[in-house]
């Protein structure tokens, strides 16, 4: 690592990640996990979602060891005292000779991150864009981990606001009408190794990072404790209201630049490809589809589950979550016990806005008591958000299997005769 | 009008509107209109939408005499030089004795409005929340004007930013994290008479008004000319990204207050009532449903129209618009020529972001050439917005018939045999 000094700033050159061969990705250092909490889809990289009843019964704030785990490679073994976050600014895509413009870097250590700016605390749900991919896989073959509906969790995150750091370290203007805010992006890179690229990377519009109502933070705490390694230790981005893929873990580089991240995970993944794109023609389709940012409106029944066996005599309590992207609120959740023919309001719907910005970054939890229930019909749940957005009745297929938010259906519930209980 | 002076401010008492009897609403002063441009749903109050082919062929900026007209009463005859805008602030709902808190008023004349603050220019589409109510009326009886898909138009609006005025006249804090911004509303009242209440009124969250990315302005110009009487002369609010009902015309009062507007149009109208609410039980349902703000994702085919007769030999060009609320962009429009079984991308999709904030307040216009067309099947169009929100496949009925954004379908097109042309 080359370091040089001038009169006013410390300019640095950050380390470069080189893409590893797949066989060189070493999972031996992965942390221990409470496997019984999860439906494990893949051990290497470790991808697991909590069982839905555990998720919903854990309450508004998901305990860290219940929170879903989404990885693209081994968990890096980073030491707090050695870790540096490199902040770069690239003023233009190309210099006057047509070469890629130089990035000017500065470095922060974790002590800087933890002490130089006010600590903000944001309660925000993260949801993988592939949550409920299973529903699209049932329509037609998709690419990706076949997630059920548990790749969402809600936690309390603490750390400095990214806007404060970008203002003071990178000199990004404060004025939301500045043309840089309108046109630039903030790119994030992880200090890790993945199979798809040199490291995990992603970007968000600079406007989202600088907006006081955007609530983007660099979190070093989750649920009041230092981040665990599975959740990005020692530092991760939290981009509330966006798909989880933008909340980059193991954060090592932040670059303010005129274009989106060129990472695999920004350009060749996490997009709603059109329905005429599949494995045969996907290569030519990526550039035509915009990258995902904000989440869409979502609603899931967590309990009872498909094919669950329940006592005959007892009323059942249907419980679930709902969420909308971009800080929008959930305005209503409706439940049908007859496959979607008729609807009723849920009994309880609770969602807490951010105590400073007032934005709805955390999920809404809901429940409804159903005293009598005909098991031959289907439970269906749907939500409306504060923009009047509704959900499609049936899955709208896309090859990457992302953003499935069709009405959530639970069927094949069995009620045991009373004598068996 | 009582005026009193103290050392620092001019406090005023604004005129009070009294509710008129329906028979006393006088439409004789309504301005002349080019009726041939419109499908007129009602003459008194004047409610009319442009014919869809005219709307779409007028291009990105809708000419003022093609723009849809939505009124709740006679057009007031206001004189620029006499008009005052009263700005009030109410610090709490109740005073310490439990009485409604006093509102402190200040007055601006139109010269103040037009000269004291920078003039902003915003291109924004307004869409009535009842656009496409016809589609819900076909499901079950609804209340309201049975609008087709033409109650949307796009214009260039100019005037001061509301945030600048509220800062300097009402002392509203600049800091978007201030608790007042999080909790208060801005209520607007028109200098008019309507049948439902003392005047037309509405409100928006104070956060939307103060957000530099919210782009709320007080417009005295439309398409580079003074507002016409039908569009709110001499002054109206423009709340981009929100349902048209919040862009109050003939603006007379602006009140910063701790609660939503208590106007009929905020509390007893413009809400997505649940599907179990109809004429028989609506009275108890209003308070349980939140007021509408941002629009949802919408997509309409303007030409060809239902039951249109087209030449046999020629390829047809399908044209339409799409829009999302809250400044979100339209990411894709898809067209089906077989009733929704298969989809293709449109050939052209153009949407212009705001040149200062970068937000997408203006509609997207799209078109697609369809060389061969089986008239026995249905044209269907649908859009995705930048939050991955999609549209429901079929109308989701609500009693007030608002926010219908189901897939847009055109059928019963007839192609004349070539010899007839």
Coordinates of C-alpha atoms in Angstrom, one line a residue, chain A residues 161 175-179 181-182 207 211-213 215 272-276 288-297 325-326 328 331-334 343-346 354-359 382 384-394 396-398 402-405 407, chain B residues 161 175-179 181-182 207 211-213 215 272-276 288-297 325-326 328 331-334 343-346 354-359 382 384-394 396-398 402-405 407:
Chain A
X161 CA -24.5 8.9 8.0
X175 CA -27.2 21.2 -2.1
X176 CA -29.5 18.5 -3.4
X177 CA -30.1 20.6 -6.5
X178 CA -26.4 20.4 -7.5
X179 CA -25.8 18.7 -10.8
X181 CA -26.1 15.0 -6.9
X182 CA -28.4 14.5 -9.9
X207 CA -28.9 11.5 -4.5
X211 CA -30.7 13.0 0.9
X212 CA -31.3 13.6 4.6
X213 CA -34.5 11.6 4.1
X215 CA -31.0 7.6 5.8
X272 CA -36.1 -7.5 -13.7
X273 CA -35.3 -8.9 -17.1
X274 CA -38.3 -8.8 -19.6
X275 CA -40.4 -12.0 -19.8
X276 CA -39.0 -12.8 -23.3
X288 CA -31.2 -3.0 -21.8
X289 CA -32.6 -3.4 -18.3
X290 CA -32.0 -0.9 -15.5
X291 CA -30.5 -2.0 -12.2
X292 CA -32.8 -2.4 -9.3
X293 CA -32.9 0.1 -6.4
X294 CA -36.0 0.5 -4.3
X295 CA -38.1 -2.5 -3.3
X296 CA -41.7 -3.0 -4.5
X297 CA -44.7 -3.6 -2.3
X325 CA -39.7 0.3 -0.8
X326 CA -38.4 3.9 -0.6
X328 CA -43.3 4.3 1.8
X331 CA -51.5 1.4 4.2
X332 CA -53.6 -1.8 4.4
X333 CA -53.2 -5.6 4.5
X334 CA -56.2 -7.7 3.4
X343 CA -61.4 -10.0 1.6
X344 CA -61.2 -8.8 5.2
X345 CA -59.1 -6.4 7.1
X346 CA -56.4 -7.8 9.4
X354 CA -38.0 6.2 11.6
X355 CA -37.9 8.5 14.7
X356 CA -35.9 11.2 12.9
X357 CA -36.8 11.2 9.2
X358 CA -40.3 9.7 9.6
X359 CA -39.7 7.3 6.7
X382 CA -52.2 -8.7 -0.2
X384 CA -51.4 -1.6 -0.5
X385 CA -48.6 0.9 0.0
X386 CA -48.9 4.7 0.6
X387 CA -48.6 5.3 -3.1
X388 CA -51.6 3.2 -3.9
X389 CA -49.4 0.5 -5.4
X390 CA -50.9 -3.0 -5.3
X391 CA -49.5 -6.4 -6.0
X392 CA -50.1 -8.5 -9.1
X393 CA -52.5 -11.4 -8.5
X394 CA -50.2 -14.0 -10.1
X396 CA -44.9 -12.1 -13.3
X397 CA -42.0 -14.3 -14.4
X398 CA -38.5 -13.0 -15.0
X402 CA -36.3 -11.2 -8.6
X403 CA -39.0 -8.9 -7.1
X404 CA -41.7 -11.5 -7.0
X405 CA -44.5 -9.7 -5.1
X407 CA -50.5 -12.2 -3.8
Chain B
X161 CA -41.0 27.0 -4.5
X175 CA -33.7 20.9 8.6
X176 CA -35.5 17.9 7.1
X177 CA -34.9 16.1 10.4
X178 CA -36.8 18.7 12.5
X179 CA -39.7 17.1 14.3
X181 CA -41.2 18.5 9.3
X182 CA -41.8 14.9 10.3
X207 CA -42.0 16.9 4.5
X211 CA -38.0 18.6 0.6
X212 CA -35.8 20.1 -2.1
X213 CA -36.4 16.9 -4.1
X215 CA -40.4 20.2 -6.2
X272 CA -58.8 3.6 -1.6
X273 CA -61.6 2.2 0.4
X274 CA -61.4 -1.6 1.1
X275 CA -63.3 -3.9 -1.2
X276 CA -65.9 -4.7 1.4
X288 CA -60.1 3.9 8.7
X289 CA -58.6 4.6 5.3
X290 CA -55.6 6.9 4.8
X291 CA -55.7 9.8 2.4
X292 CA -54.0 9.3 -0.9
X293 CA -50.8 11.1 -1.8
X294 CA -48.4 9.7 -4.4
X295 CA -49.7 8.1 -7.6
X296 CA -49.2 4.4 -8.4
X297 CA -47.7 3.0 -11.5
X325 CA -45.8 8.5 -8.5
X326 CA -43.3 10.1 -6.2
X328 CA -40.1 7.4 -9.8
X331 CA -38.3 1.4 -16.4
X332 CA -40.1 -0.6 -19.0
X333 CA -43.4 -0.7 -21.0
X334 CA -44.5 -4.0 -22.5
X343 CA -45.2 -9.6 -24.5
X344 CA -42.8 -7.5 -26.5
X345 CA -40.8 -4.3 -25.7
X346 CA -42.1 -1.1 -27.1
X354 CA -36.6 17.3 -13.9
X355 CA -33.5 19.3 -15.0
X356 CA -32.7 20.4 -11.4
X357 CA -33.9 17.7 -9.1
X358 CA -33.6 14.8 -11.5
X359 CA -37.0 13.5 -10.4
X382 CA -48.3 -2.7 -18.8
X384 CA -42.8 -1.4 -14.4
X385 CA -41.5 1.6 -12.4
X386 CA -38.1 2.1 -10.9
X387 CA -39.1 0.5 -7.6
X388 CA -40.1 -2.7 -9.4
X389 CA -43.7 -2.0 -8.9
X390 CA -46.0 -3.7 -11.4
X391 CA -49.7 -3.4 -12.1
X392 CA -52.5 -5.7 -11.2
X393 CA -53.7 -7.8 -14.1
X394 CA -57.4 -7.1 -13.4
X396 CA -59.1 -4.2 -8.0
X397 CA -62.5 -2.6 -7.2
X398 CA -63.0 0.2 -4.6
X402 CA -59.7 5.6 -7.5
X403 CA -56.2 4.6 -8.5
X404 CA -57.3 2.0 -11.1
X405 CA -54.0 0.9 -12.6
X407 CA -53.3 -3.7 -17.2

